[in-house]
Structure formats: structure tokens, C-alpha cells
Tab-separated table of C-alpha atoms and ligand atoms in Angstrom:
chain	number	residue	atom	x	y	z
K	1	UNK	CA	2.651	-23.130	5.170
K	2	UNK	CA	0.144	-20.363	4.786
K	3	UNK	CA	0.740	-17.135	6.268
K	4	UNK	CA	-1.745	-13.679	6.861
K	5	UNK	CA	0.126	-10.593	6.028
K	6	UNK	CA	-1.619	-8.030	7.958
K	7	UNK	CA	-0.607	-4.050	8.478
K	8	UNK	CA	-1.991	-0.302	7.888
K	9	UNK	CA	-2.100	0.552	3.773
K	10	UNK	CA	1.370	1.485	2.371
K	11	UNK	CA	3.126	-1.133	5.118
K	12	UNK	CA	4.443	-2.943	2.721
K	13	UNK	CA	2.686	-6.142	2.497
K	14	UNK	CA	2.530	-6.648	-0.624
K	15	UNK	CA	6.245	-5.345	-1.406
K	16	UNK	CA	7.228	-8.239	1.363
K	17	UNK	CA	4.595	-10.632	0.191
K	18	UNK	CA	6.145	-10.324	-3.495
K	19	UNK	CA	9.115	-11.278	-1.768
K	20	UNK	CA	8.790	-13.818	0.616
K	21	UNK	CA	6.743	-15.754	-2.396
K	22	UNK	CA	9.230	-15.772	-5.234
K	23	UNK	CA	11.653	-16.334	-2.332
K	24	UNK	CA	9.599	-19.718	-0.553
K	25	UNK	CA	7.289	-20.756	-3.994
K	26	UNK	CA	4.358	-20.094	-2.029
K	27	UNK	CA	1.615	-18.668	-3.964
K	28	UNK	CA	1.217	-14.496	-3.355
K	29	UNK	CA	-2.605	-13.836	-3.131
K	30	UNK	CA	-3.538	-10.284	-3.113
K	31	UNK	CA	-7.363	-9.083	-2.924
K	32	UNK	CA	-6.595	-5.558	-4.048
K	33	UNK	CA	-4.782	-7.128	-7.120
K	34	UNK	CA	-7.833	-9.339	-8.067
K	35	UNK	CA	-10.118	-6.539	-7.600
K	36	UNK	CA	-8.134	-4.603	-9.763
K	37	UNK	CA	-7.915	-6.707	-12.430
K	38	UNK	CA	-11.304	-6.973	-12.550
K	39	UNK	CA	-11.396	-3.517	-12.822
K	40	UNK	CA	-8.944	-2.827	-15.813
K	41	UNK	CA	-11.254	-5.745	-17.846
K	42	UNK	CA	-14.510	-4.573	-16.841
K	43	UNK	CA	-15.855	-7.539	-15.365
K	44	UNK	CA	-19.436	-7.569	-13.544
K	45	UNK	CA	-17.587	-7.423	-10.385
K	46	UNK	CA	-14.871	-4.664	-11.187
K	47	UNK	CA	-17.585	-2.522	-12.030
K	48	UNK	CA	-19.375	-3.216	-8.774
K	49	UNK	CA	-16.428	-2.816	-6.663
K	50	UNK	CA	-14.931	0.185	-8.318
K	51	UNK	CA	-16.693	3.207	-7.043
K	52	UNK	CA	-16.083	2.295	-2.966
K	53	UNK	CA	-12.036	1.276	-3.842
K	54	UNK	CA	-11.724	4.321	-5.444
K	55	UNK	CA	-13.138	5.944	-2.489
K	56	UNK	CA	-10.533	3.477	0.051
K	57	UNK	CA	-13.719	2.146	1.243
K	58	UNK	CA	-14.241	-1.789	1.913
K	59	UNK	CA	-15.899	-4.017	-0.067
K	60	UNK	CA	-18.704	-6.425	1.084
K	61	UNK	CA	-17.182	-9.085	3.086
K	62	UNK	CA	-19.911	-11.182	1.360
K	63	UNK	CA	-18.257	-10.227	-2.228
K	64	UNK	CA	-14.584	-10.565	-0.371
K	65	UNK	CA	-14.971	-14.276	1.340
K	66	UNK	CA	-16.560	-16.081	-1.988
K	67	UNK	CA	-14.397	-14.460	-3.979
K	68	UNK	CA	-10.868	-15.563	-1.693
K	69	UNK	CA	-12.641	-19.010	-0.834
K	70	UNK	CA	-12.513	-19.629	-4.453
K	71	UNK	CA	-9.118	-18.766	-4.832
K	72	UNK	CA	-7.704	-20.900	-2.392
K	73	UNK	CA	-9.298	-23.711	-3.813
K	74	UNK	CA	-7.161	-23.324	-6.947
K	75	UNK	CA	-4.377	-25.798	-8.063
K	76	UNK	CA	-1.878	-23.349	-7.095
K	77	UNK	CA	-2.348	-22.627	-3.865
K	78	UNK	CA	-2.470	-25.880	-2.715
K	79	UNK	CA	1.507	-26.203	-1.620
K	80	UNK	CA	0.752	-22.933	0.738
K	81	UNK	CA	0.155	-19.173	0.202
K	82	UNK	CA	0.392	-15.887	1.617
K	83	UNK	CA	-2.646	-13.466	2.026
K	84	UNK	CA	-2.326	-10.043	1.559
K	85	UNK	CA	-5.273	-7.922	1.849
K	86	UNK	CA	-7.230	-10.146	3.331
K	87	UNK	CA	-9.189	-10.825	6.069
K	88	UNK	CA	-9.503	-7.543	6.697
K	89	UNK	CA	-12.511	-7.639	8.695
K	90	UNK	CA	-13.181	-9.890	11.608
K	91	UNK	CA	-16.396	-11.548	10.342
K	92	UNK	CA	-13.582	-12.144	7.079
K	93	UNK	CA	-10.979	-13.530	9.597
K	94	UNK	CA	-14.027	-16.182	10.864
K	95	UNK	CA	-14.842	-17.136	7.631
K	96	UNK	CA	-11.446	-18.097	6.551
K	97	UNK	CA	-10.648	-20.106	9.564
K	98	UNK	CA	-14.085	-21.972	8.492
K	99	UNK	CA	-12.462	-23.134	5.334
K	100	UNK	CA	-8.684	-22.521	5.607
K	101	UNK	CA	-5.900	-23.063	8.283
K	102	UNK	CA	-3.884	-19.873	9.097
K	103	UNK	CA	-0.128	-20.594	9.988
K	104	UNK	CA	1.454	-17.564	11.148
K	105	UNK	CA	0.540	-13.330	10.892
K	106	UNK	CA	2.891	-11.346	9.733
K	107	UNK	CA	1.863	-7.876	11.289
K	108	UNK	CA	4.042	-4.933	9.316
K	109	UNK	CA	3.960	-2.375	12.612
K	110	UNK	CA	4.606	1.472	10.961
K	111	UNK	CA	3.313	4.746	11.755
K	112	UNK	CA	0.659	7.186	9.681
K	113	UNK	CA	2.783	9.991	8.802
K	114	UNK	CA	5.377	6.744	7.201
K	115	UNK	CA	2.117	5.322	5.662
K	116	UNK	CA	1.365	9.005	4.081
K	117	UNK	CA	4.916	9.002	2.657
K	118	UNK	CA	5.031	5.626	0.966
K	119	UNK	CA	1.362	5.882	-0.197
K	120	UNK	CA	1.882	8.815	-1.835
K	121	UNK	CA	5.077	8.179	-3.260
K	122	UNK	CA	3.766	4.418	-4.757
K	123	UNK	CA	3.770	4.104	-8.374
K	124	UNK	CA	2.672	0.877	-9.687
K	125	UNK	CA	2.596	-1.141	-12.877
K	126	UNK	CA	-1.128	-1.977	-13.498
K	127	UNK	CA	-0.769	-5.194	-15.718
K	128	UNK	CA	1.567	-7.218	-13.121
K	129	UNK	CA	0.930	-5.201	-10.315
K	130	UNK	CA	4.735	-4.454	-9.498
K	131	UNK	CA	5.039	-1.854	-6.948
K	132	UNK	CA	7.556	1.010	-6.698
K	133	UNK	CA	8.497	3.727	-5.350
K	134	UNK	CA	9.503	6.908	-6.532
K	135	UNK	CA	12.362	7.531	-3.529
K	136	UNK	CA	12.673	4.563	-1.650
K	137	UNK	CA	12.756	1.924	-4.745
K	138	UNK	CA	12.833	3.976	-7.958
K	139	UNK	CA	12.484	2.028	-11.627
K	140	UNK	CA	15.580	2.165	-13.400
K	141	UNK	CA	13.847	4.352	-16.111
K	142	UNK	CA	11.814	7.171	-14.261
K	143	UNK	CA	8.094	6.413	-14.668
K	144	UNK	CA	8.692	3.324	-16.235
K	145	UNK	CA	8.587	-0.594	-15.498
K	146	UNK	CA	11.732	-2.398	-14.966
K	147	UNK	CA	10.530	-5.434	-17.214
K	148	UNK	CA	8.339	-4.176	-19.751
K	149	UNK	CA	9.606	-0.567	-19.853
K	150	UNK	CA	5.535	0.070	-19.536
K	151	UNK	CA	4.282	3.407	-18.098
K	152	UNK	CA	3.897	3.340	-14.392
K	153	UNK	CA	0.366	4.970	-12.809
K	154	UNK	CA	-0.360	6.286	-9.628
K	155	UNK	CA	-3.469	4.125	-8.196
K	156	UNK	CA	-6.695	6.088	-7.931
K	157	UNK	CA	-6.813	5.489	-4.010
K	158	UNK	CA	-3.285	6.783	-3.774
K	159	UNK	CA	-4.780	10.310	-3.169
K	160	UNK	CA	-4.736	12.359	-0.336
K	161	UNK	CA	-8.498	12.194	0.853
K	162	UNK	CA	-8.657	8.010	-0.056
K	163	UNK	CA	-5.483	7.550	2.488
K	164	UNK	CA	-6.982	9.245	5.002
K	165	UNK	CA	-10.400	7.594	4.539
K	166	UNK	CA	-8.323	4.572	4.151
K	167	UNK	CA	-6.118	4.807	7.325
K	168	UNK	CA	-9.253	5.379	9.098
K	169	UNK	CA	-11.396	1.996	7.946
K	170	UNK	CA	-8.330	0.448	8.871
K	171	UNK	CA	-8.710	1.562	12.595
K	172	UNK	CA	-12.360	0.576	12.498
K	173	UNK	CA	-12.502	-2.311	10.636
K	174	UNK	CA	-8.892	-4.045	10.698
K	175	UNK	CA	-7.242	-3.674	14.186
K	176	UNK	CA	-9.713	-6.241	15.331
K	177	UNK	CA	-8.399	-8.759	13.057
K	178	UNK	CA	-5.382	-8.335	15.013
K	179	UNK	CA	-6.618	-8.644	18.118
K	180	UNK	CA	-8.632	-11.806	17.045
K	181	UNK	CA	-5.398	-13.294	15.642
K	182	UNK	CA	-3.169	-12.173	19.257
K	183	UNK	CA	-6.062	-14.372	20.881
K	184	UNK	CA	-5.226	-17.581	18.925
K	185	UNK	CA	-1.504	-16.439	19.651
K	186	UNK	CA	-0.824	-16.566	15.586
K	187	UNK	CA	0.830	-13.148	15.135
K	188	UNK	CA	4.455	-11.714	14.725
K	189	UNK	CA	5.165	-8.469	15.185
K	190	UNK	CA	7.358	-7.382	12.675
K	191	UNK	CA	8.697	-2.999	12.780
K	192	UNK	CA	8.177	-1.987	9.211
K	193	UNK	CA	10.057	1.527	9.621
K	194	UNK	CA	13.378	0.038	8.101
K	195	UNK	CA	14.662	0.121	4.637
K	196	UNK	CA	12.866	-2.662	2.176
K	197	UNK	CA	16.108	-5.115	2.290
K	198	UNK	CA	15.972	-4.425	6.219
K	199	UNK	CA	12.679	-5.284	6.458
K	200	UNK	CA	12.404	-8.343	4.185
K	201	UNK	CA	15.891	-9.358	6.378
K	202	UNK	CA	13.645	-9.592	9.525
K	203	UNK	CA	10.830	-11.681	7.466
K	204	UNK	CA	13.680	-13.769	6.469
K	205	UNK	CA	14.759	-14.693	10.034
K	206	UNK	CA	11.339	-15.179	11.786
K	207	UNK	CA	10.484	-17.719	8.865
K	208	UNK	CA	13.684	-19.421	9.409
K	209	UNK	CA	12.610	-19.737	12.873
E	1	ADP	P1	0.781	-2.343	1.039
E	1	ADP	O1	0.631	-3.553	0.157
E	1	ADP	O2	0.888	-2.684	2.491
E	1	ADP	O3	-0.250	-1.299	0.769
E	1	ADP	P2	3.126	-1.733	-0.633
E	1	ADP	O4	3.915	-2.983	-0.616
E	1	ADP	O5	2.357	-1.409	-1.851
E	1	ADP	O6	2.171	-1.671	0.675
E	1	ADP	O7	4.116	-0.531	-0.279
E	1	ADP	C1	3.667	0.830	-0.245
E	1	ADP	C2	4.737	1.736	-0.866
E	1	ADP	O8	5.862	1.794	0.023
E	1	ADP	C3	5.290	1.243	-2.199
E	1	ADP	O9	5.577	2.377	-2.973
E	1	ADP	C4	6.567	0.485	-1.812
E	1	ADP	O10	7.541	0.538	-2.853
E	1	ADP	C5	7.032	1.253	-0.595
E	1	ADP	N1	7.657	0.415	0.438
E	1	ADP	C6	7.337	-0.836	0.810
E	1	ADP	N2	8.114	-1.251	1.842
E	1	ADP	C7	8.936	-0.215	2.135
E	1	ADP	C8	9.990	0.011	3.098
E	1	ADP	N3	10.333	-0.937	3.975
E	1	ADP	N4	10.609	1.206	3.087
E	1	ADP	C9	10.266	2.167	2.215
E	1	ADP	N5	9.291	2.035	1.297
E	1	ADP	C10	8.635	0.860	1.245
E	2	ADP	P1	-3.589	-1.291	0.476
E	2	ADP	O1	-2.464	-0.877	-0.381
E	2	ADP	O2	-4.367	-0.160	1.039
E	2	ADP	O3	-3.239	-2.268	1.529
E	2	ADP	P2	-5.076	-3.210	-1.236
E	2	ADP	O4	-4.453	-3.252	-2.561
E	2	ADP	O5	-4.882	-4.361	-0.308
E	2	ADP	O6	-4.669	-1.833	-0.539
E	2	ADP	O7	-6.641	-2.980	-1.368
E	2	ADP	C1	-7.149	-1.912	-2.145
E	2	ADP	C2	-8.644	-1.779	-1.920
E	2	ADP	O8	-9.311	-2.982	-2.323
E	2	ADP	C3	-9.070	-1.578	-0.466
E	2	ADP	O9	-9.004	-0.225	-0.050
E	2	ADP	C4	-10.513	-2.087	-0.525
E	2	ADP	O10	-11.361	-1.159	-1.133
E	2	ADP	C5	-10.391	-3.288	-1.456
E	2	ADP	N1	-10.072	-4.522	-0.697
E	2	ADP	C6	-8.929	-5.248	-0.771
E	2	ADP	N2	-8.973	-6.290	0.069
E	2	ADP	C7	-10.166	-6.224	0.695
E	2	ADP	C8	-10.799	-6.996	1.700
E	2	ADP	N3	-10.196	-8.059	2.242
E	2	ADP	N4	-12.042	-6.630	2.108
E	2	ADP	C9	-12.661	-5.561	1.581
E	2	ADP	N5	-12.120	-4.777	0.638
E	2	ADP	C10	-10.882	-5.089	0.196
């Protein structure tokens, strides 16, 4: 099965997707995570892409698609993955239907001023990318990650004027991923607002389904 988790930043997609993979075996694919890396090791690529995610703008959709149509041609992947991050523009949601089947969208429904307070409360743990945060799902060990006891950073698009640029590009560019996907009658609406057990509860169910 391979399943699109879709939703503003700070929804919680890639909380749930974390989740729903270590809970199913399918393989969690982030784009924000692989750009990231790339980052932190100074690849060609990090170093092109850095300056506009800092900024919570997009990246090319021609850097984007290669980069996830390469992925998903892995070993891995091939018993079914979830997306998260991606498509995130509808030229990116065309493109992947050219060269992968979509299952089911997930779409994580919650409102800005809920984005504002999970994005800025979000602490994560660079190397593995485990996300937490620091009131609604605290490390054991303030400031610190639960498995390597390694320093937890705020990301550098975690500040105020990135969310809003970032909440904003996701009106423009991303709600009409969702209405492309309500046309082929793939989506799910899931409400994000609850608790992160409630939530992933809800996930649960539908996949059940
Ligand atoms: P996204 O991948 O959609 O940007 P994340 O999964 O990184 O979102 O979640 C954003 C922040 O909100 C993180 O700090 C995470 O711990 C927290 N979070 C995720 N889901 C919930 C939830 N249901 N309730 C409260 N906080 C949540
Ligand atoms: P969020 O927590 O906002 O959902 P992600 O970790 O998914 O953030 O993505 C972080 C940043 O990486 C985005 O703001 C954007 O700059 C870049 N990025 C990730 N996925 C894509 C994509 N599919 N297309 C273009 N840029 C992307």
C-alpha cells in the first residue's frame, strides 16, 4: 500500500508517518528529511536547497520529482511507503502519478494558530530526525534525545517569520494538491486537533478499514 500524507506544516505528518511506518513496515519517506541531510553533509544539493528552506520557501519541483522518483525506486520501498512532504505542488502530484500509484491521502485537517503552537514548540533530533515537542511530547531528559541522549535543535524554519511564509506557500502552492487528490476521490479527512495517541487512534481505524 502506498499512502500521501498531506496537511499544513506542524500537522503532524511526519509524527503520524513515524508511526503508522514502524507500526505497518512500510517505508517512511520524508522530503524535508532528505533535504536535510543533505544539508548537515554539505552535499551539492544541500547547499543549493538551503538558503530557500531556511526561508520556508519551496524547492524546484524539478529538484523535488528526480530526487523522490529516485527514491521510490529503491529496494526498500518496494513492499509500500508513505510520503510525507511530498507532492506538494500539483505539477509534483502529476508527476508522481506518472511513475507511482497513490493508494490513499491522509489529509491531517488543523488550524493556523494550532500550527503556530506546535511549530514553535518542535524540537528535533537532527541525525535521526525524531521529532518532539517541548509540551505536548517532551524527551525524558529536557533538551535531549530519548535514544542517544544527543542535544535536541530547534530547525532553522521553526521561526516566526519562516511559519508564516510557510503557512502561506502552503495556501498557494499545496491546497491544490488536495483538491486534485478529492477529484480522483483518494483522500481521508482526518481532524488533527486531538492529542498525538488520539490522533494516531483515528489513523489506526481508517487503515483498518
Ligand atoms: P509536520 O511533519 O506536519 O510538519 P510534525 O510531525 O513535525 O509535523 O509535528 C509538528 C510538532 O507538533 C512536533 O513538535 C510534534 O511533536 C507536535 N505534534 C505532532 N502531532 C501532534 C498532536 N496531535 N498534538 C500535539 N502536538 C503534536
Ligand atoms: P513541514 O514541517 O513544514 O511540513 P518539511 O520537513 O516537510 O516541513 O519540509 C521542510 C522544507 O523542505 C519545506 O519548507 C521546503 O522548503 C522543503 N521541501 C520539503 N518537501 C518539499 C517538496 N515536496 N517540494 C518542495 N520543497 C520541499
Amino acid at each position: 500500500m502506498n499512502i500521501v500524507f498531506l496537511g499544513p506544516p506542524g500537522a503532524g505528518k511526519g509524527t503520524m508517518a513515524e508511526r503508522v511506518a514502524d507500526e505497518t513496515g512500510l517505508a517512511h519517506v520524508s522530503t524535508g528529511d532528505i533535504f536535510r541531510d543533505n544539508i548537515r553533509h554539505e552535499t551539492e544539493l544541500g547547499r543549493k536547497v538551503k538558503e530557500l528552506i531556511d526561508r520556508g520557501q519551496l524547492v524546484p519541483d524539478s529538484i523535488t520529482i528526480e530526487l523522490v522518483q529516485d527514491r521510490l525506486h529503491e529496494a526498500d520501498v518496494q513492499l509500500g511507503w508513505i510520503l510525507d512532504g511530498f507532492p506538494r505542488t500539483r505539477p509534483q502530484a502529476e508527476a508522481l502519478s506518472e511513475f507511482a500509484r497513490v493508494d490513499l491521502v491522509i489529509l491531517l485537517n488543523i488550524s493556523d494558530e494550532e500550527v503556530i503552537r506546535r511549530l514553535s514548540g518542535r524540537r528535533v533530533h537532527p541525525e535521526s530526525g525524531r521529532t518532539y515537542h517541548v509540551e505536548f511530547n517532551p524527551p525524558a531528559k529536557e533538551g535531549h534525545d530519548d535514544v542517544t541522549g544527543e542535544p535536541l535543535i530547534r530547525r532553522d524554519d521553526d521561526d516566526e517569520e519562516s511559519i508564516r511564509t510557510r503557512l502561506s506557500v502552503y495556501k498557494e502552492q499545496t491546497e491544490p494538491v488536495i483538491a486534485y487528490y478529492r477529484k480522483h476521490k483518494l483522500i481521508v479527512d482526518v481532524d488533527a486537533s486531538g492529542t498525538i495517541d488520539e490522533v494516531q487512534t483515528k489513523i489506526h481505524s481508517l487503515l483498518k478499514e
